[in-house]
PDB file of C-alpha atoms in Angstrom:
ATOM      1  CA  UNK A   1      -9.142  13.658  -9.790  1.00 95.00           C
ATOM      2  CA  UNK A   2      -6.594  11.668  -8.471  1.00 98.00           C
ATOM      3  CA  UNK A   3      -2.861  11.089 -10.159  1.00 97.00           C
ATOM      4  CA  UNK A   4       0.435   9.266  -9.330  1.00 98.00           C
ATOM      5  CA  UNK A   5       3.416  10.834  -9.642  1.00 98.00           C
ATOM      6  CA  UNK A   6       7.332   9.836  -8.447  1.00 98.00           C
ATOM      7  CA  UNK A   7       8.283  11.418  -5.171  1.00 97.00           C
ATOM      8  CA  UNK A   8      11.948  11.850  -6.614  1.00 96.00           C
ATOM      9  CA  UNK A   9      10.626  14.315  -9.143  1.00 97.00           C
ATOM     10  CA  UNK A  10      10.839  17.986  -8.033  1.00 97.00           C
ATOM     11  CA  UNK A  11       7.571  19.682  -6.653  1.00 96.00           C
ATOM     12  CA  UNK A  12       7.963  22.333  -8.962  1.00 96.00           C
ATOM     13  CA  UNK A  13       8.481  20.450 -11.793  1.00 97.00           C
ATOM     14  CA  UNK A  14       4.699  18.445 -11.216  1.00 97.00           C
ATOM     15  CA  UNK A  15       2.797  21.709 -10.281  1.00 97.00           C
ATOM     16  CA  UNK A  16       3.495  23.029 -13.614  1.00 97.00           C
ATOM     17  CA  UNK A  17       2.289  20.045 -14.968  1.00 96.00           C
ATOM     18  CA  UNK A  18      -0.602  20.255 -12.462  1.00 97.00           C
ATOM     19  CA  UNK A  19      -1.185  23.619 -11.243  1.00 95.00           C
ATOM     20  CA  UNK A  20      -3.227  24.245  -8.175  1.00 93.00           C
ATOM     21  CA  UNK A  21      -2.589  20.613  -7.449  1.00 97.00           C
ATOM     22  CA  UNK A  22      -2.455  19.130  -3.956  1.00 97.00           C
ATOM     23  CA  UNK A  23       0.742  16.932  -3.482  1.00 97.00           C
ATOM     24  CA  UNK A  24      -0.233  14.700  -1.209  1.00 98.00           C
ATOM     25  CA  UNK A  25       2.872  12.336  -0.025  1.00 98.00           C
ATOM     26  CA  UNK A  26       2.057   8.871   0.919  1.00 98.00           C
ATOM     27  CA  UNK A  27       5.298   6.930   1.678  1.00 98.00           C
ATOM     28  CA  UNK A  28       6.938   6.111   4.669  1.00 97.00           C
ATOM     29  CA  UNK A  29       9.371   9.191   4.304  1.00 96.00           C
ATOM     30  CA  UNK A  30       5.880  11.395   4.611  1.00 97.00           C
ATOM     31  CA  UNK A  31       5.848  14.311   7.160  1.00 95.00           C
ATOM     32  CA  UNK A  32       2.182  14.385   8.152  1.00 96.00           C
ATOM     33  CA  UNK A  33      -0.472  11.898   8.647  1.00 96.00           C
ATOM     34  CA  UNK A  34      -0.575  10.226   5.363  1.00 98.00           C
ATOM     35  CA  UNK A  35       2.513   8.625   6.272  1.00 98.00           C
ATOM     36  CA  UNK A  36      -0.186   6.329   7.603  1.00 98.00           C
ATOM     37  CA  UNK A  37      -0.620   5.152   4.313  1.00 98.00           C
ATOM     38  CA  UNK A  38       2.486   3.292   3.852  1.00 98.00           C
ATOM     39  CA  UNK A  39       2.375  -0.484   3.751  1.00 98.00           C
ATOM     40  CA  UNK A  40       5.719  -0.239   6.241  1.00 98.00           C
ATOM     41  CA  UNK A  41       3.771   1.874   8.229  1.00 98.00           C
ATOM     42  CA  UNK A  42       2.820  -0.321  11.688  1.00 98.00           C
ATOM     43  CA  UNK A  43      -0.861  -0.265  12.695  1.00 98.00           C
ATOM     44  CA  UNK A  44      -0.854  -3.477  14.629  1.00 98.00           C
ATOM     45  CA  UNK A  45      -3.312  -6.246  13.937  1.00 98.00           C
ATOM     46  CA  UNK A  46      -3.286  -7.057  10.309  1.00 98.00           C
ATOM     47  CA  UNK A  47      -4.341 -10.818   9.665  1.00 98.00           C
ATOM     48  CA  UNK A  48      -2.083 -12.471   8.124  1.00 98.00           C
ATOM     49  CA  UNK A  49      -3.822 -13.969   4.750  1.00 98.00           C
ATOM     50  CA  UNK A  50      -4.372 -17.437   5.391  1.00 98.00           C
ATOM     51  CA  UNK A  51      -2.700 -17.634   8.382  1.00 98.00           C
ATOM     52  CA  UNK A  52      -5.145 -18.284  11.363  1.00 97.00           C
ATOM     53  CA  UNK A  53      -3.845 -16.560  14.865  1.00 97.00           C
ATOM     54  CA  UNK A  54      -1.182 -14.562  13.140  1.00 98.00           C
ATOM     55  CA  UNK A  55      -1.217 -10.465  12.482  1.00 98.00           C
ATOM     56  CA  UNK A  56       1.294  -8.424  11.488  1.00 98.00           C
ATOM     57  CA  UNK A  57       2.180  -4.497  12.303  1.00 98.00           C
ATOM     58  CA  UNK A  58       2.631  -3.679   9.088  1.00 98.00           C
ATOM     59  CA  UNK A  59       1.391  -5.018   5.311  1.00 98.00           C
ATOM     60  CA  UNK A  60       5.213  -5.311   4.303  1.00 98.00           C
ATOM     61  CA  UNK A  61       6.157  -7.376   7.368  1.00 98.00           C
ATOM     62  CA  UNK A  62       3.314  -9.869   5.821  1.00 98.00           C
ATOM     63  CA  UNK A  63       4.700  -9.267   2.374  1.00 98.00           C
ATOM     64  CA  UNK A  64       8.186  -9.949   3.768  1.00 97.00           C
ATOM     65  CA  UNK A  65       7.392 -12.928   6.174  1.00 98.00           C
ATOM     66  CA  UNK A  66       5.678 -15.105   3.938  1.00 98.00           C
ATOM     67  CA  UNK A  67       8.228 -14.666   0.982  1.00 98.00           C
ATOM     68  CA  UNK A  68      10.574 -17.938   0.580  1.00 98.00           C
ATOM     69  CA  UNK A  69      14.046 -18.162   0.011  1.00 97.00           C
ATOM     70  CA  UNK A  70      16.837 -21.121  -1.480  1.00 94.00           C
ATOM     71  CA  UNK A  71      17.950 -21.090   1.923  1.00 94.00           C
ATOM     72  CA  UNK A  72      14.885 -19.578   4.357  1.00 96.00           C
ATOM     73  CA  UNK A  73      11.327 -20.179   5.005  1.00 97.00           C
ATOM     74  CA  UNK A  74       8.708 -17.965   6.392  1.00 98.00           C
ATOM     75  CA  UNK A  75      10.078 -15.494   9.013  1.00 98.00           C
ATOM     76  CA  UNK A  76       7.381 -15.039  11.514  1.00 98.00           C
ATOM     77  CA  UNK A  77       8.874 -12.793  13.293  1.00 97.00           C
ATOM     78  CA  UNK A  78       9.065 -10.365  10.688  1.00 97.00           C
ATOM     79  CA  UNK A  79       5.858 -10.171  11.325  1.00 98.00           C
ATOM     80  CA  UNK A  80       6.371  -7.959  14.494  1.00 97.00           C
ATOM     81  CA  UNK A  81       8.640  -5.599  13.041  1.00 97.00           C
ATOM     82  CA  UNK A  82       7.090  -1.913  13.956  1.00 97.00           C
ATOM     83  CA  UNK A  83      10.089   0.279  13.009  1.00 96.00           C
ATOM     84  CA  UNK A  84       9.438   1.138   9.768  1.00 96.00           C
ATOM     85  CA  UNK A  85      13.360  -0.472   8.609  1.00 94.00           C
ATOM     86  CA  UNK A  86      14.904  -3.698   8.250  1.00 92.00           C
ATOM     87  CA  UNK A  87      11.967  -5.268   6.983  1.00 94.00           C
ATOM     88  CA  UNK A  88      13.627  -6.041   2.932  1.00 91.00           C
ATOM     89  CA  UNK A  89      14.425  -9.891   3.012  1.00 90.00           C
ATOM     90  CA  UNK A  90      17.629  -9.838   0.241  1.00 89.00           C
ATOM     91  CA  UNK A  91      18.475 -11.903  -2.300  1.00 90.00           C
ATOM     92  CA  UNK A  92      22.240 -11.090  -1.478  1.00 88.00           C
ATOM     93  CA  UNK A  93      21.551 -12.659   2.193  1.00 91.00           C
ATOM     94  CA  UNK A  94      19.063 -15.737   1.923  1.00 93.00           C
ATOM     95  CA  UNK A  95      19.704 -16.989  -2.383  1.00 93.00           C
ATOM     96  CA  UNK A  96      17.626 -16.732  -4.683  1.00 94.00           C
ATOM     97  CA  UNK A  97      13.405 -16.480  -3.780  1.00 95.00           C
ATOM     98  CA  UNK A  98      11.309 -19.356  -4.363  1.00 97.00           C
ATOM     99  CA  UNK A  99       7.921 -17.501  -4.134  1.00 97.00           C
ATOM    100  CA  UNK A 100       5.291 -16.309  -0.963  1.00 98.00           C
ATOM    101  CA  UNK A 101       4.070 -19.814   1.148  1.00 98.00           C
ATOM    102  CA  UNK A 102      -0.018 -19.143   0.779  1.00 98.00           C
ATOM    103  CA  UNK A 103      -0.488 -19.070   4.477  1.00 98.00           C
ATOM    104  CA  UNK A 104       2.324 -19.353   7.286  1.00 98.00           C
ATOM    105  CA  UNK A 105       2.052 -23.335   7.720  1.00 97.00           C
ATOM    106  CA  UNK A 106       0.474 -23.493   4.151  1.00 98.00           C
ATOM    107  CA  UNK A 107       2.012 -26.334   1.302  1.00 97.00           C
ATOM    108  CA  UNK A 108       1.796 -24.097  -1.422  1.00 98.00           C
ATOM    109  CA  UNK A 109       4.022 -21.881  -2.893  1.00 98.00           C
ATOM    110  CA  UNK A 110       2.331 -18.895  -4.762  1.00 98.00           C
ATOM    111  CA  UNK A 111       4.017 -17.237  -7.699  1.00 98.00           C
ATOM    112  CA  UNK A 112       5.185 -13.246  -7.725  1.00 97.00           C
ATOM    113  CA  UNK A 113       1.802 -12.232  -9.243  1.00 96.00           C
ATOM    114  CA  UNK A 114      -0.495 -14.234  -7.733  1.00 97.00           C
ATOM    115  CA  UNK A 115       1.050 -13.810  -4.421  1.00 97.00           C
ATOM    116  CA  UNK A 116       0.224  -9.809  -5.189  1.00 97.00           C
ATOM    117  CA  UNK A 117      -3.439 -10.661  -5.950  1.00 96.00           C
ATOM    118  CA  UNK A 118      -3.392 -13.263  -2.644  1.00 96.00           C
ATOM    119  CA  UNK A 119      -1.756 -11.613  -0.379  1.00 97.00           C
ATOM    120  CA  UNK A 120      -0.183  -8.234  -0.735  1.00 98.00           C
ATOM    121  CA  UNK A 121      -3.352  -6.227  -2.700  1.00 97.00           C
ATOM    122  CA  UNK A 122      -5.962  -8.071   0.197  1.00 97.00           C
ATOM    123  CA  UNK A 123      -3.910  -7.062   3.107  1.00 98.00           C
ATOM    124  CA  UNK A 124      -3.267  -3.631   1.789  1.00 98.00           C
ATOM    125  CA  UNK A 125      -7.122  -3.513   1.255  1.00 97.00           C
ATOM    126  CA  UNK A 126      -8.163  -4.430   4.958  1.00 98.00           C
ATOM    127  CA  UNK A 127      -5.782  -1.225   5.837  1.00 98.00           C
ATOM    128  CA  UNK A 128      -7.721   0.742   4.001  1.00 98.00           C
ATOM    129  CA  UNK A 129     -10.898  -0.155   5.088  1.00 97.00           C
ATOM    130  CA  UNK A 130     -10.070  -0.761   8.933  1.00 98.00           C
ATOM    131  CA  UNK A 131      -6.634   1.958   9.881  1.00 98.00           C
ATOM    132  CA  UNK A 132      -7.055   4.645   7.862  1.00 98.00           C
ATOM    133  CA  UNK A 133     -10.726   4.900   6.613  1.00 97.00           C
ATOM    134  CA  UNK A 134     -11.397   8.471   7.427  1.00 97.00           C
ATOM    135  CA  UNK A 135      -7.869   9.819   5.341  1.00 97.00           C
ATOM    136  CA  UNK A 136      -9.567   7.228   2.461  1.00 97.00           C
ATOM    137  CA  UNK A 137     -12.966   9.434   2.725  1.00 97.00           C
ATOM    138  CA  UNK A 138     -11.156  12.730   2.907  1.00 96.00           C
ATOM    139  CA  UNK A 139      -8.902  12.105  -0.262  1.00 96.00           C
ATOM    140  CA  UNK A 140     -12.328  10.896  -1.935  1.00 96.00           C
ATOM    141  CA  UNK A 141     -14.261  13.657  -1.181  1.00 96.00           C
ATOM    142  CA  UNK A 142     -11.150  16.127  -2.044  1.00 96.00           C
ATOM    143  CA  UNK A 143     -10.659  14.540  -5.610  1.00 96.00           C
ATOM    144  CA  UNK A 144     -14.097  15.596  -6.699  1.00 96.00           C
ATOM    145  CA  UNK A 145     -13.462  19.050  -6.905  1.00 96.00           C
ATOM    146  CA  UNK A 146      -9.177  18.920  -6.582  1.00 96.00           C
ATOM    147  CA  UNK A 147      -6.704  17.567  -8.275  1.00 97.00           C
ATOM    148  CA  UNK A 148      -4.962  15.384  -5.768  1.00 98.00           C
ATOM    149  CA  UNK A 149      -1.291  14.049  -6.853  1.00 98.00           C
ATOM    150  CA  UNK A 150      -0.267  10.908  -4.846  1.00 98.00           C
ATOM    151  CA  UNK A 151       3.443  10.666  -4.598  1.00 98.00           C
ATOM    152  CA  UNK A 152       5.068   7.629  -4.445  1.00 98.00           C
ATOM    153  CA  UNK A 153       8.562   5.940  -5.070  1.00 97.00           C
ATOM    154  CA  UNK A 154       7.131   3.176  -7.359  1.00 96.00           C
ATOM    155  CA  UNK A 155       4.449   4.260  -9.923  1.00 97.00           C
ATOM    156  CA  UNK A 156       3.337   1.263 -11.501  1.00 97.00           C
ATOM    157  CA  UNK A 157      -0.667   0.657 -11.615  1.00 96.00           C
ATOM    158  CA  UNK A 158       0.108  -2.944 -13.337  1.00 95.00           C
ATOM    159  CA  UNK A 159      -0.683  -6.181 -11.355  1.00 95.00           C
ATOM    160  CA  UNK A 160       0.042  -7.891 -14.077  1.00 95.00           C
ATOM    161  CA  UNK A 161       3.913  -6.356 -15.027  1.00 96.00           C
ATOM    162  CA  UNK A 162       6.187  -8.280 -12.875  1.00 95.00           C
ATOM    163  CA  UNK A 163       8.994  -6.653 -13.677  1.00 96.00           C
ATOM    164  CA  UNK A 164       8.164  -3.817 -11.326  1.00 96.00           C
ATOM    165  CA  UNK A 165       7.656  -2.949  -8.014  1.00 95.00           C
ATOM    166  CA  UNK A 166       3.636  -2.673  -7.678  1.00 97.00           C
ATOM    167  CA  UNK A 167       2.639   1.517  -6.440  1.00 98.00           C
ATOM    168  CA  UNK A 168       0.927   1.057  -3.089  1.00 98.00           C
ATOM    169  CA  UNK A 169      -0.907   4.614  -4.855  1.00 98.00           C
ATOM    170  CA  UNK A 170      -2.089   3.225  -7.339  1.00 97.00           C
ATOM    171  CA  UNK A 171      -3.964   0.809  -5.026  1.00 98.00           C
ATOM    172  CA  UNK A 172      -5.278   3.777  -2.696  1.00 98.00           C
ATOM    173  CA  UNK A 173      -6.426   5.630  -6.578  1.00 97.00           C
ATOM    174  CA  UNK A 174      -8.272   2.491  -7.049  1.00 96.00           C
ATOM    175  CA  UNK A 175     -10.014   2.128  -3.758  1.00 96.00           C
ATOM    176  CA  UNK A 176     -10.867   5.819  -3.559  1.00 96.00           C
ATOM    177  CA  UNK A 177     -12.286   5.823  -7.474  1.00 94.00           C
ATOM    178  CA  UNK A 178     -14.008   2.310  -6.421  1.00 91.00           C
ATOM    179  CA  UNK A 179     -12.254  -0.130  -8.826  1.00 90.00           C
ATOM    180  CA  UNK A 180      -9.622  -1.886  -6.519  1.00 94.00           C
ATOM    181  CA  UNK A 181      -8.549  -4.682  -8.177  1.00 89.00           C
ATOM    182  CA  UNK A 182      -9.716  -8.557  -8.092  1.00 73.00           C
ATOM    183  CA  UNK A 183     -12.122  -7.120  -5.399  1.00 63.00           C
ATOM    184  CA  UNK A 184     -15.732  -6.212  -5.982  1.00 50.00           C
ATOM    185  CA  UNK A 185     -16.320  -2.879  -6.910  1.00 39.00           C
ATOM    186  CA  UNK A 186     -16.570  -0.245  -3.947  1.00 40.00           C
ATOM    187  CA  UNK A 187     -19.317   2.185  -3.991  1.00 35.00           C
ATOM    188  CA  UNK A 188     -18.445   5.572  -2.616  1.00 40.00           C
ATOM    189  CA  UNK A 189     -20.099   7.491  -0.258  1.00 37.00           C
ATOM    190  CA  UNK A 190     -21.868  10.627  -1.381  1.00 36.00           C
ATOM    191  CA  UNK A 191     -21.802  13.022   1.739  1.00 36.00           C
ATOM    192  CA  UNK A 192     -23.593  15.882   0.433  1.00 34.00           C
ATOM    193  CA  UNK A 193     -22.949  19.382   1.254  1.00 32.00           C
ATOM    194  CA  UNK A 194     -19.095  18.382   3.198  1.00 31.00           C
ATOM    195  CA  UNK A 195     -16.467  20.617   2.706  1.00 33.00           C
ATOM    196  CA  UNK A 196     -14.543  19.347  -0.447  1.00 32.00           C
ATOM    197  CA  UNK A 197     -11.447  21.288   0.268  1.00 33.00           C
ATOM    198  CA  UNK A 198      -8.675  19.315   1.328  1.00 38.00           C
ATOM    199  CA  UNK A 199      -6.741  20.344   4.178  1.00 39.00           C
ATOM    200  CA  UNK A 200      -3.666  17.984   4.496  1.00 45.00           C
ATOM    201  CA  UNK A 201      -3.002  19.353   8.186  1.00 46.00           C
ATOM    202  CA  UNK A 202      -6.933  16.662   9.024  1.00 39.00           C
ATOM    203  CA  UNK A 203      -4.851  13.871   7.992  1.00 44.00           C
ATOM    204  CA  UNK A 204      -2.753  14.418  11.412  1.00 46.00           C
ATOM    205  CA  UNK A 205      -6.115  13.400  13.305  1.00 41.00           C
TER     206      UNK A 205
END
């Protein structure tokens, strides 16, 4: 079983909600491996959704690069930052934000939901499947038989509810449990007879 928790609630204070639970930090303040799974985290390489040639180092530089301003366009070279800061485009610095371009030479201005379902939930997928695959098929095969609490800053599972920040967990609970969302459904692998103890020291590999 998999659950999302805040990572500014005390430990103790969630294991006696869950006890025996495995408090597994995902956010870009994480001390081990999983750190891996933050969208600021830079794995190099990401395409940029429809954007032909371009990547990015990081899902947040795409989520941050495409997003339009009163007075700023797309920032391409966001799109290189690999240092895990400075990638927040304000509203104090560039007015107030007009929506995400669909694409970095693209006409079309998407909206703050559908530029989640375009661009942010797609790229976060292709991390999934292509950076950190093998911590995706750990945490799956660890939630059948542990309770695994993802902590993250932002915990809501909504698409839909705009007026919060969308939990990059929740998305990794939905990929792992095969439902991501506006994706087809994922079918999980069954490796009989491996080890369903979780170890959070493997993640380091």
């Amino acid at each position: 079983m998999i659950i999302i928790e805040s990572k500014r609630k005390k430990a103790t204070t969630i294991l006696k909600k869950y006890p025996d639970a495995i408090l597994a930090d995902v956010t870009s303040g994480a001390k081990d491996g999983l750190v891996k799974l933050s969208p600021f985290y830079p794995h190099y390489g990401i395409p940029v959704p429809f954007s032909e040639g371009y990547t990015a180092t990081c899902v947040e530089a795409i989520w941050q690069g495409l997003k339009v301003f009163e007075s700023c366009d797309v920032d391409v070279q966001m799109f290189q930052n690999d240092t895990m800061k400075n990638i927040k485009r304000t509203v104090r610095r560039f007015g107030k934000p007009l929506g995400h371009r669909k694409g970095v030479n693209g006409k079309e201005l998407l909206g703050y939901i559908e530029a989640r379902k375009q661009i942010y939930i797609p790229s976060y997928k292709w991390v999934l499947e292509n950076k950190v695959a093998h911590i995706i098929e750990r945490l799956r095969e660890a939630s059948k038989s542990k309770t695994i609490v993802l902590l993250d800053y932002d915990t809501n599972a909504d698409v839909e509810n705009a007026r919060k920040p969308l939990s990059h967990a929740s998305l990794i609970k939905a990929y792992v449990e095969g439902f991501y969302p506006y994706e087809d459904v994922i079918i999980p692998h069954n490796n009989e007879g491996t080890d369903n103890v979780i170890q959070l020291d493997l993640f380091n590999q």
